């Protein structure tokens, strides 16, 4: 099949929910991928923060293939090794007590919302079910996680939305205080708002928020679907802030390219979900978990996360003085570039023509390169981007 045949079939049969770039990709290794005409691209997207080890990492592919021919799936009615080992390494890495596995970020956030509401119901009964989230957040596409998302344009068409969500301004502790009434059982935050434009929360705000929540027995939930699993140069972004949320969700980068979501539960929430309270057919699928175990192993190698953290300074050094750049935000390998005149979509298109794939987030260019990208590929990608941003 050639690219135009592929595009034709896709346009005819796949639901039109995505505005795709005019590019069909066929294969990849490391941080480089190849289209149907044999043109190569440096990948600064990781499939939106998913391919943390890049394309088709050897050890990851071997673990996944090995598991696919040993035991592909059996359901949560039985014990399986990859899921148990993954839960153990997640808890040992983060200090959390228990893990619930699902398949996506939205599903992980649904699990967190259920756990938070159940915690409150068990202890205080009805009427304490509100979840406070932040304006400009993004928490997923299910009806409930759309409610959790603090952006008005996501609250259309699909009525009725799940009730009992309210929204406070990010980095405005007075607004949070005003909204923390007796109906609130949890506050859910992204430490760096991803889809909202790579907007980090202030450290003081997060610390005060954590203290307020602890004082009122309100659970703090960190949606680390994008920031987690090493993306910012710590395993969890909350480590940069010196806070320990009661619940943390992970997804995107955890599986290294296979669908997985995880809800990490701390002391308060570890046992609120009992038999039959929650579940997921594909949760802890052995193949996905086998891949995630390789991701965990590689991330925990000495120096790995420090290298990820240091990439941010490299980006600043390469791009800060470009004619089009008005600011750079983020942490580690989660990077937002604010522009002066150009539209982020135009920049992404120009980069693509020049052999570099980048993302956008609102009006910013967003970079989520594979965590394992080589120095050579990283420098080459940055030089393509710098040239586009100097035009
Ligand atoms: C991507 C994302 C989600 C949704 O994840 P899906 O796997 O698409 O359901 C939720 N929260 C944040 C912060 C995300 O970046």
CSV table of C-alpha atoms and ligand atoms in Angstrom, one decimal:
chain,number,residue,atom,x,y,z
A,1,UNK,CA,0.0,0.0,0.0
A,2,UNK,CA,1.2,3.5,-0.7
A,3,UNK,CA,0.5,6.6,1.5
A,4,UNK,CA,-2.3,8.0,-0.7
A,5,UNK,CA,-4.2,4.6,-0.7
A,6,UNK,CA,-3.8,4.5,3.1
A,7,UNK,CA,-5.1,8.1,3.5
A,8,UNK,CA,-8.1,7.4,1.3
A,9,UNK,CA,-9.1,4.3,3.3
A,10,UNK,CA,-8.6,6.1,6.6
A,11,UNK,CA,-10.7,9.1,5.5
A,12,UNK,CA,-13.5,6.8,4.3
A,13,UNK,CA,-13.7,4.4,7.3
A,14,UNK,CA,-12.2,6.0,10.4
A,15,UNK,CA,-14.5,8.4,12.4
A,16,UNK,CA,-13.4,11.9,11.7
A,17,UNK,CA,-12.4,13.0,15.3
A,18,UNK,CA,-8.8,13.8,14.4
A,19,UNK,CA,-7.4,16.6,12.3
A,20,UNK,CA,-4.4,14.6,11.1
A,21,UNK,CA,-1.2,16.0,9.7
A,22,UNK,CA,-0.9,15.0,6.0
A,23,UNK,CA,1.7,12.3,6.9
A,24,UNK,CA,1.5,8.5,7.1
A,25,UNK,CA,4.2,6.8,9.1
A,26,UNK,CA,5.5,3.3,8.5
A,27,UNK,CA,8.3,2.5,10.9
A,28,UNK,CA,10.7,3.9,13.5
A,29,UNK,CA,13.7,3.2,15.7
A,30,UNK,CA,14.9,5.3,18.5
A,31,UNK,CA,13.8,8.9,18.0
A,32,UNK,CA,13.6,8.6,14.2
A,33,UNK,CA,10.7,7.4,12.0
A,34,UNK,CA,10.1,6.9,8.4
A,35,UNK,CA,7.2,7.8,6.0
A,36,UNK,CA,5.9,5.8,3.0
A,37,UNK,CA,8.3,7.6,0.6
A,38,UNK,CA,11.3,6.8,2.8
A,39,UNK,CA,11.7,10.3,4.2
A,40,UNK,CA,12.9,10.3,7.8
A,41,UNK,CA,11.8,12.5,10.7
A,42,UNK,CA,13.2,13.2,14.1
A,43,UNK,CA,10.4,12.6,16.6
A,44,UNK,CA,9.9,15.2,19.3
A,45,UNK,CA,6.4,13.9,20.1
A,46,UNK,CA,6.7,10.4,21.4
A,47,UNK,CA,3.2,9.7,20.2
A,48,UNK,CA,2.1,12.5,22.7
A,49,UNK,CA,4.4,11.5,25.6
A,50,UNK,CA,3.8,7.7,25.2
A,51,UNK,CA,7.0,6.3,23.6
A,52,UNK,CA,9.2,7.1,26.5
A,53,UNK,CA,11.9,4.7,25.2
A,54,UNK,CA,11.4,5.8,21.6
A,55,UNK,CA,10.3,3.6,18.7
A,56,UNK,CA,10.7,-0.1,19.1
A,57,UNK,CA,13.3,-0.2,21.8
A,58,UNK,CA,15.0,-3.7,21.6
A,59,UNK,CA,14.6,-4.7,25.2
A,60,UNK,CA,11.0,-3.4,25.3
A,61,UNK,CA,10.1,-5.2,22.0
A,62,UNK,CA,11.6,-8.4,23.2
A,63,UNK,CA,9.7,-8.3,26.5
A,64,UNK,CA,6.4,-7.5,24.8
A,65,UNK,CA,6.9,-10.2,22.1
A,66,UNK,CA,8.0,-12.7,24.7
A,67,UNK,CA,4.9,-12.1,26.8
A,68,UNK,CA,2.7,-12.2,23.7
A,69,UNK,CA,3.8,-15.8,23.1
A,70,UNK,CA,3.8,-16.8,26.8
A,71,UNK,CA,0.4,-15.5,28.1
A,72,UNK,CA,-1.3,-12.7,26.3
A,73,UNK,CA,-4.3,-12.1,28.5
A,74,UNK,CA,-6.3,-14.0,31.2
A,75,UNK,CA,-8.3,-11.4,33.1
A,76,UNK,CA,-8.1,-10.1,36.7
A,77,UNK,CA,-9.8,-13.3,37.9
A,78,UNK,CA,-6.3,-14.8,38.2
A,79,UNK,CA,-2.8,-13.8,39.3
A,80,UNK,CA,-0.3,-12.9,36.7
A,81,UNK,CA,3.4,-12.0,37.1
A,82,UNK,CA,3.9,-8.8,34.9
A,83,UNK,CA,1.1,-6.9,36.7
A,84,UNK,CA,2.2,-7.9,40.2
A,85,UNK,CA,5.8,-7.0,39.4
A,86,UNK,CA,4.8,-3.6,37.9
A,87,UNK,CA,2.7,-2.7,41.0
A,88,UNK,CA,5.6,-3.6,43.2
A,89,UNK,CA,8.1,-1.5,41.3
A,90,UNK,CA,5.6,1.5,41.1
A,91,UNK,CA,5.1,1.3,44.9
A,92,UNK,CA,8.8,0.9,45.6
A,93,UNK,CA,9.7,3.8,43.3
A,94,UNK,CA,7.1,6.2,44.5
A,95,UNK,CA,6.3,5.2,48.1
A,96,UNK,CA,2.6,4.6,47.3
A,97,UNK,CA,0.8,1.7,48.9
A,98,UNK,CA,-1.4,0.2,46.2
A,99,UNK,CA,-2.0,0.4,42.5
A,100,UNK,CA,-5.1,-0.1,40.4
A,101,UNK,CA,-4.5,-0.7,36.7
A,102,UNK,CA,-6.6,0.4,33.7
A,103,UNK,CA,-5.9,1.3,30.1
A,104,UNK,CA,-5.7,5.0,29.6
A,105,UNK,CA,-5.4,8.4,31.3
A,106,UNK,CA,-9.1,9.1,31.4
A,107,UNK,CA,-9.7,5.6,32.9
A,108,UNK,CA,-7.0,6.2,35.6
A,109,UNK,CA,-8.6,9.6,36.4
A,110,UNK,CA,-12.1,7.9,36.7
A,111,UNK,CA,-10.5,5.5,39.1
A,112,UNK,CA,-9.0,8.3,41.1
A,113,UNK,CA,-12.4,10.2,41.2
A,114,UNK,CA,-14.2,7.0,42.4
A,115,UNK,CA,-11.6,6.3,45.1
A,116,UNK,CA,-11.7,9.9,46.3
A,117,UNK,CA,-15.5,9.9,46.5
A,118,UNK,CA,-15.6,6.5,48.2
A,119,UNK,CA,-13.1,7.6,50.8
A,120,UNK,CA,-15.3,10.6,51.7
A,121,UNK,CA,-18.6,8.6,51.5
A,122,UNK,CA,-17.2,5.9,53.8
A,123,UNK,CA,-16.0,8.5,56.4
A,124,UNK,CA,-18.6,11.3,56.1
A,125,UNK,CA,-21.6,9.9,54.2
A,126,UNK,CA,-23.5,11.7,51.4
A,127,UNK,CA,-23.1,15.4,50.4
A,128,UNK,CA,-19.3,15.6,50.3
A,129,UNK,CA,-18.7,14.6,46.7
A,130,UNK,CA,-17.4,17.7,44.9
A,131,UNK,CA,-14.1,17.5,43.2
A,132,UNK,CA,-12.4,20.9,42.7
A,133,UNK,CA,-10.1,21.1,39.6
A,134,UNK,CA,-8.3,24.0,38.0
A,135,UNK,CA,-9.2,26.3,35.2
A,136,UNK,CA,-7.4,25.4,32.0
A,137,UNK,CA,-6.8,21.8,33.1
A,138,UNK,CA,-7.3,18.7,31.0
A,139,UNK,CA,-8.3,15.3,32.5
A,140,UNK,CA,-9.7,13.2,29.7
A,141,UNK,CA,-12.6,12.6,27.3
A,142,UNK,CA,-15.1,10.4,29.2
A,143,UNK,CA,-18.2,12.2,30.4
A,144,UNK,CA,-16.9,12.4,33.9
A,145,UNK,CA,-13.3,13.5,33.0
A,146,UNK,CA,-14.7,16.1,30.7
A,147,UNK,CA,-16.6,17.5,33.7
A,148,UNK,CA,-13.3,17.4,35.6
A,149,UNK,CA,-11.6,19.4,32.7
A,150,UNK,CA,-11.7,23.1,33.6
A,151,UNK,CA,-12.3,24.4,30.1
A,152,UNK,CA,-15.7,25.6,29.0
A,153,UNK,CA,-15.5,24.4,25.4
A,154,UNK,CA,-15.2,20.8,26.7
A,155,UNK,CA,-18.6,21.2,28.4
A,156,UNK,CA,-20.8,21.2,25.3
A,157,UNK,CA,-23.0,18.7,23.4
A,158,UNK,CA,-22.8,15.7,25.7
A,159,UNK,CA,-25.3,16.7,28.4
A,160,UNK,CA,-25.9,15.8,31.1
A,161,UNK,CA,-22.3,15.9,32.4
A,162,UNK,CA,-21.3,14.3,35.7
A,163,UNK,CA,-22.2,16.7,38.5
A,164,UNK,CA,-20.3,18.0,41.5
A,165,UNK,CA,-17.2,19.4,39.9
A,166,UNK,CA,-16.1,23.0,40.5
A,167,UNK,CA,-13.1,25.0,39.2
A,168,UNK,CA,-10.6,27.3,40.8
A,169,UNK,CA,-8.0,29.5,39.1
A,170,UNK,CA,-4.5,27.9,39.0
A,171,UNK,CA,-1.9,29.6,41.2
A,172,UNK,CA,-4.6,31.5,43.0
A,173,UNK,CA,-4.8,30.1,46.6
A,174,UNK,CA,-7.5,32.7,47.6
A,175,UNK,CA,-9.8,31.4,44.8
A,176,UNK,CA,-9.1,27.8,46.0
A,177,UNK,CA,-10.0,28.7,49.6
A,178,UNK,CA,-13.2,30.4,48.5
A,179,UNK,CA,-14.2,27.2,46.7
A,180,UNK,CA,-13.2,24.6,49.3
A,181,UNK,CA,-16.6,24.4,51.0
A,182,UNK,CA,-17.9,21.5,53.1
A,183,UNK,CA,-19.0,19.7,49.9
A,184,UNK,CA,-15.5,19.2,48.6
A,185,UNK,CA,-13.9,15.7,49.0
A,186,UNK,CA,-10.9,16.1,46.6
A,187,UNK,CA,-8.8,18.6,44.6
A,188,UNK,CA,-7.4,17.3,41.3
A,189,UNK,CA,-4.5,19.0,39.6
A,190,UNK,CA,-1.9,18.7,36.9
A,191,UNK,CA,1.4,19.9,38.3
A,192,UNK,CA,2.2,21.1,34.8
A,193,UNK,CA,-0.9,21.7,32.7
A,194,UNK,CA,-0.1,19.8,29.5
A,195,UNK,CA,-2.8,20.2,26.9
A,196,UNK,CA,-3.5,23.7,28.4
A,197,UNK,CA,-0.1,25.0,27.1
A,198,UNK,CA,2.7,23.5,29.3
A,199,UNK,CA,1.8,25.7,32.3
A,200,UNK,CA,3.7,24.7,35.5
A,201,UNK,CA,1.9,25.4,38.8
A,202,UNK,CA,3.8,27.6,41.3
A,203,UNK,CA,5.6,25.8,44.0
A,204,UNK,CA,4.1,28.0,46.8
A,205,UNK,CA,0.6,27.4,45.5
A,206,UNK,CA,1.0,23.6,45.4
A,207,UNK,CA,2.5,23.5,48.9
A,208,UNK,CA,-0.3,25.7,50.3
A,209,UNK,CA,-2.9,23.6,48.5
A,210,UNK,CA,-1.4,20.4,49.9
A,211,UNK,CA,-1.4,21.8,53.4
A,212,UNK,CA,-5.0,23.0,53.1
A,213,UNK,CA,-6.2,19.6,51.8
A,214,UNK,CA,-4.4,17.7,54.6
A,215,UNK,CA,-5.9,20.1,57.2
A,216,UNK,CA,-9.5,19.5,55.9
A,217,UNK,CA,-9.1,15.8,55.1
A,218,UNK,CA,-9.7,16.6,51.4
A,219,UNK,CA,-7.8,14.2,49.1
A,220,UNK,CA,-5.2,15.7,46.8
A,221,UNK,CA,-5.2,14.0,43.5
A,222,UNK,CA,-2.3,14.6,41.0
A,223,UNK,CA,-3.1,13.8,37.4
A,224,UNK,CA,0.4,12.8,36.2
A,225,UNK,CA,-0.9,11.2,33.1
A,226,UNK,CA,1.5,13.4,31.1
A,227,UNK,CA,4.0,14.6,33.6
A,228,UNK,CA,4.6,11.2,35.3
A,229,UNK,CA,6.9,8.2,34.6
A,230,UNK,CA,10.0,10.3,34.3
A,231,UNK,CA,8.9,12.9,31.8
A,232,UNK,CA,10.0,15.9,33.9
A,233,UNK,CA,13.2,14.4,35.1
A,234,UNK,CA,11.8,13.0,38.3
A,235,UNK,CA,9.6,9.9,38.3
A,236,UNK,CA,6.7,12.0,39.5
A,237,UNK,CA,6.5,15.8,38.9
A,238,UNK,CA,5.2,16.1,42.5
A,239,UNK,CA,8.7,15.3,43.7
A,240,UNK,CA,9.9,18.7,42.3
A,241,UNK,CA,7.2,20.4,44.5
A,242,UNK,CA,8.0,18.4,47.6
A,243,UNK,CA,4.4,17.3,48.0
A,244,UNK,CA,2.8,13.8,48.2
A,245,UNK,CA,-0.7,13.7,46.7
A,246,UNK,CA,-3.0,11.1,48.3
A,247,UNK,CA,-3.7,9.7,44.8
A,248,UNK,CA,-1.6,10.0,41.6
A,249,UNK,CA,-2.6,8.8,38.2
A,250,UNK,CA,-0.2,7.7,35.4
A,251,UNK,CA,-0.8,6.6,31.8
A,252,UNK,CA,0.9,8.0,28.7
A,253,UNK,CA,4.6,7.2,29.2
A,254,UNK,CA,4.2,4.3,31.5
A,255,UNK,CA,3.7,1.6,28.9
A,256,UNK,CA,6.3,2.7,26.4
A,257,UNK,CA,3.8,2.5,23.6
A,258,UNK,CA,1.1,0.1,24.8
A,259,UNK,CA,-2.2,1.3,26.5
A,260,UNK,CA,-2.0,1.3,30.3
A,261,UNK,CA,-3.2,3.5,33.1
A,262,UNK,CA,-2.4,3.3,36.8
A,263,UNK,CA,-4.0,4.8,39.9
A,264,UNK,CA,-1.4,5.1,42.8
A,265,UNK,CA,-3.1,5.1,46.2
A,266,UNK,CA,-1.6,6.3,49.4
A,267,UNK,CA,-2.5,5.4,53.0
A,268,UNK,CA,-5.9,7.2,53.0
A,269,UNK,CA,-7.1,5.7,49.8
A,270,UNK,CA,-5.4,2.4,49.6
A,271,UNK,CA,-8.3,0.3,50.8
A,272,UNK,CA,-11.4,2.3,49.9
A,273,UNK,CA,-11.9,0.3,46.7
A,274,UNK,CA,-12.8,-3.2,47.8
A,275,UNK,CA,-14.1,-6.4,46.0
A,276,UNK,CA,-16.5,-5.4,43.2
A,277,UNK,CA,-16.2,-1.6,43.7
A,278,UNK,CA,-14.1,-1.1,40.6
A,279,UNK,CA,-12.6,-3.1,37.8
A,280,UNK,CA,-11.3,-3.2,34.2
A,281,UNK,CA,-11.3,-6.2,31.8
A,282,UNK,CA,-8.0,-5.2,30.2
A,283,UNK,CA,-6.4,-3.7,33.3
A,284,UNK,CA,-3.0,-5.1,34.1
A,285,UNK,CA,-2.9,-6.9,30.7
A,286,UNK,CA,0.3,-9.0,30.8
A,287,UNK,CA,1.7,-7.7,27.5
A,288,UNK,CA,1.2,-4.0,28.4
A,289,UNK,CA,2.7,-4.7,31.9
A,290,UNK,CA,5.7,-6.5,30.4
A,291,UNK,CA,6.4,-3.4,28.3
A,292,UNK,CA,5.9,-1.1,31.3
A,293,UNK,CA,8.3,-3.2,33.4
A,294,UNK,CA,11.0,-2.5,30.9
A,295,UNK,CA,10.2,1.2,31.0
A,296,UNK,CA,10.4,1.1,34.8
A,297,UNK,CA,13.7,-0.7,34.7
A,298,UNK,CA,15.3,1.8,32.2
A,299,UNK,CA,14.0,4.9,34.0
A,300,UNK,CA,15.5,3.7,37.3
A,301,UNK,CA,19.0,3.3,35.9
A,302,UNK,CA,21.5,5.6,37.6
A,303,UNK,CA,21.7,9.0,35.8
A,304,UNK,CA,18.7,8.4,33.6
A,305,UNK,CA,16.4,11.0,35.2
A,306,UNK,CA,19.1,13.5,35.7
A,307,UNK,CA,19.8,13.4,31.9
A,308,UNK,CA,16.1,14.0,31.2
A,309,UNK,CA,16.1,16.9,33.7
A,310,UNK,CA,19.1,18.5,32.0
A,311,UNK,CA,17.5,18.5,28.5
A,312,UNK,CA,15.4,21.5,29.4
A,313,UNK,CA,18.5,23.7,29.7
A,314,UNK,CA,19.7,22.4,26.3
A,315,UNK,CA,16.4,23.5,24.8
A,316,UNK,CA,16.7,26.9,26.4
A,317,UNK,CA,20.2,27.3,25.2
A,318,UNK,CA,19.3,26.3,21.6
A,319,UNK,CA,16.0,28.2,21.2
A,320,UNK,CA,15.8,31.2,23.7
A,321,UNK,CA,17.3,33.7,21.3
A,322,UNK,CA,15.4,32.6,18.2
A,323,UNK,CA,13.5,35.5,16.6
A,324,UNK,CA,10.0,33.9,17.1
A,325,UNK,CA,10.5,32.7,20.7
A,326,UNK,CA,8.9,34.7,23.5
A,327,UNK,CA,9.3,32.2,26.3
A,328,UNK,CA,10.0,28.6,27.2
A,329,UNK,CA,8.1,26.7,29.9
A,330,UNK,CA,8.1,23.3,31.4
A,331,UNK,CA,10.5,20.9,33.0
A,332,UNK,CA,12.8,18.2,31.8
A,333,UNK,CA,11.5,16.8,28.5
A,334,UNK,CA,8.0,18.4,28.8
A,335,UNK,CA,8.6,21.7,27.0
A,336,UNK,CA,6.3,24.6,25.8
A,337,UNK,CA,7.6,27.3,23.5
A,338,UNK,CA,5.6,30.5,23.3
A,339,UNK,CA,5.7,32.3,20.0
A,340,UNK,CA,5.7,36.0,19.0
A,341,UNK,CA,3.8,36.1,15.7
A,342,UNK,CA,3.6,32.6,14.1
A,343,UNK,CA,0.8,30.2,14.8
A,344,UNK,CA,1.9,27.0,16.6
A,345,UNK,CA,0.2,24.9,13.9
A,346,UNK,CA,2.2,26.6,11.1
A,347,UNK,CA,5.4,26.0,13.0
A,348,UNK,CA,4.6,22.3,13.4
A,349,UNK,CA,3.9,22.1,9.6
A,350,UNK,CA,7.1,23.8,8.7
A,351,UNK,CA,9.1,21.5,11.0
A,352,UNK,CA,7.5,18.5,9.4
A,353,UNK,CA,8.5,19.6,6.0
A,354,UNK,CA,12.0,19.9,7.3
A,355,UNK,CA,12.0,16.4,8.9
A,356,UNK,CA,11.0,17.1,12.5
A,357,UNK,CA,7.8,16.2,14.3
A,358,UNK,CA,6.6,18.5,17.1
A,359,UNK,CA,3.3,19.0,19.0
A,360,UNK,CA,1.3,22.0,19.8
A,361,UNK,CA,-0.6,22.9,23.0
A,362,UNK,CA,-2.9,25.9,22.6
A,363,UNK,CA,-0.8,28.7,21.1
A,364,UNK,CA,2.5,27.1,22.1
A,365,UNK,CA,4.7,24.6,20.3
A,366,UNK,CA,5.1,21.6,22.6
A,367,UNK,CA,8.0,19.1,22.7
A,368,UNK,CA,7.7,15.7,24.3
A,369,UNK,CA,10.7,13.8,22.9
A,370,UNK,CA,11.5,10.2,23.7
A,371,UNK,CA,13.3,10.2,27.1
A,372,UNK,CA,16.0,8.1,25.5
A,373,UNK,CA,16.7,10.3,22.5
A,374,UNK,CA,20.4,10.4,21.6
A,375,UNK,CA,22.4,13.6,21.8
A,376,UNK,CA,22.9,13.6,18.1
A,377,UNK,CA,19.2,13.3,17.3
A,378,UNK,CA,18.3,15.8,20.0
A,379,UNK,CA,20.7,18.4,18.6
A,380,UNK,CA,19.6,17.8,15.0
A,381,UNK,CA,16.0,18.2,16.0
A,382,UNK,CA,16.7,21.4,17.9
A,383,UNK,CA,18.6,22.9,14.9
A,384,UNK,CA,15.7,22.2,12.6
A,385,UNK,CA,13.4,23.9,15.1
A,386,UNK,CA,15.7,26.8,15.6
A,387,UNK,CA,15.9,27.4,11.8
A,388,UNK,CA,12.1,27.4,11.6
A,389,UNK,CA,11.8,29.7,14.6
A,390,UNK,CA,14.3,32.1,13.0
A,391,UNK,CA,12.5,32.4,9.7
B,1,LIG,C1,-3.6,12.8,27.9
B,1,LIG,C2,-4.1,13.2,29.2
B,1,LIG,C3,-5.3,12.6,29.7
B,1,LIG,C4,-6.1,11.6,29.0
B,1,LIG,O1,-5.5,10.4,28.7
B,1,LIG,P1,-6.1,9.4,27.7
B,1,LIG,O2,-5.1,8.2,27.7
B,1,LIG,O3,-6.2,10.0,26.3
B,1,LIG,O4,-7.4,9.0,28.2
B,1,LIG,C5,-5.6,12.9,31.0
B,1,LIG,N1,-4.9,13.8,31.7
B,1,LIG,C6,-3.8,14.4,31.3
B,1,LIG,C7,-3.0,15.4,32.1
B,1,LIG,C8,-3.4,14.1,30.0
B,1,LIG,O5,-2.3,14.7,29.5
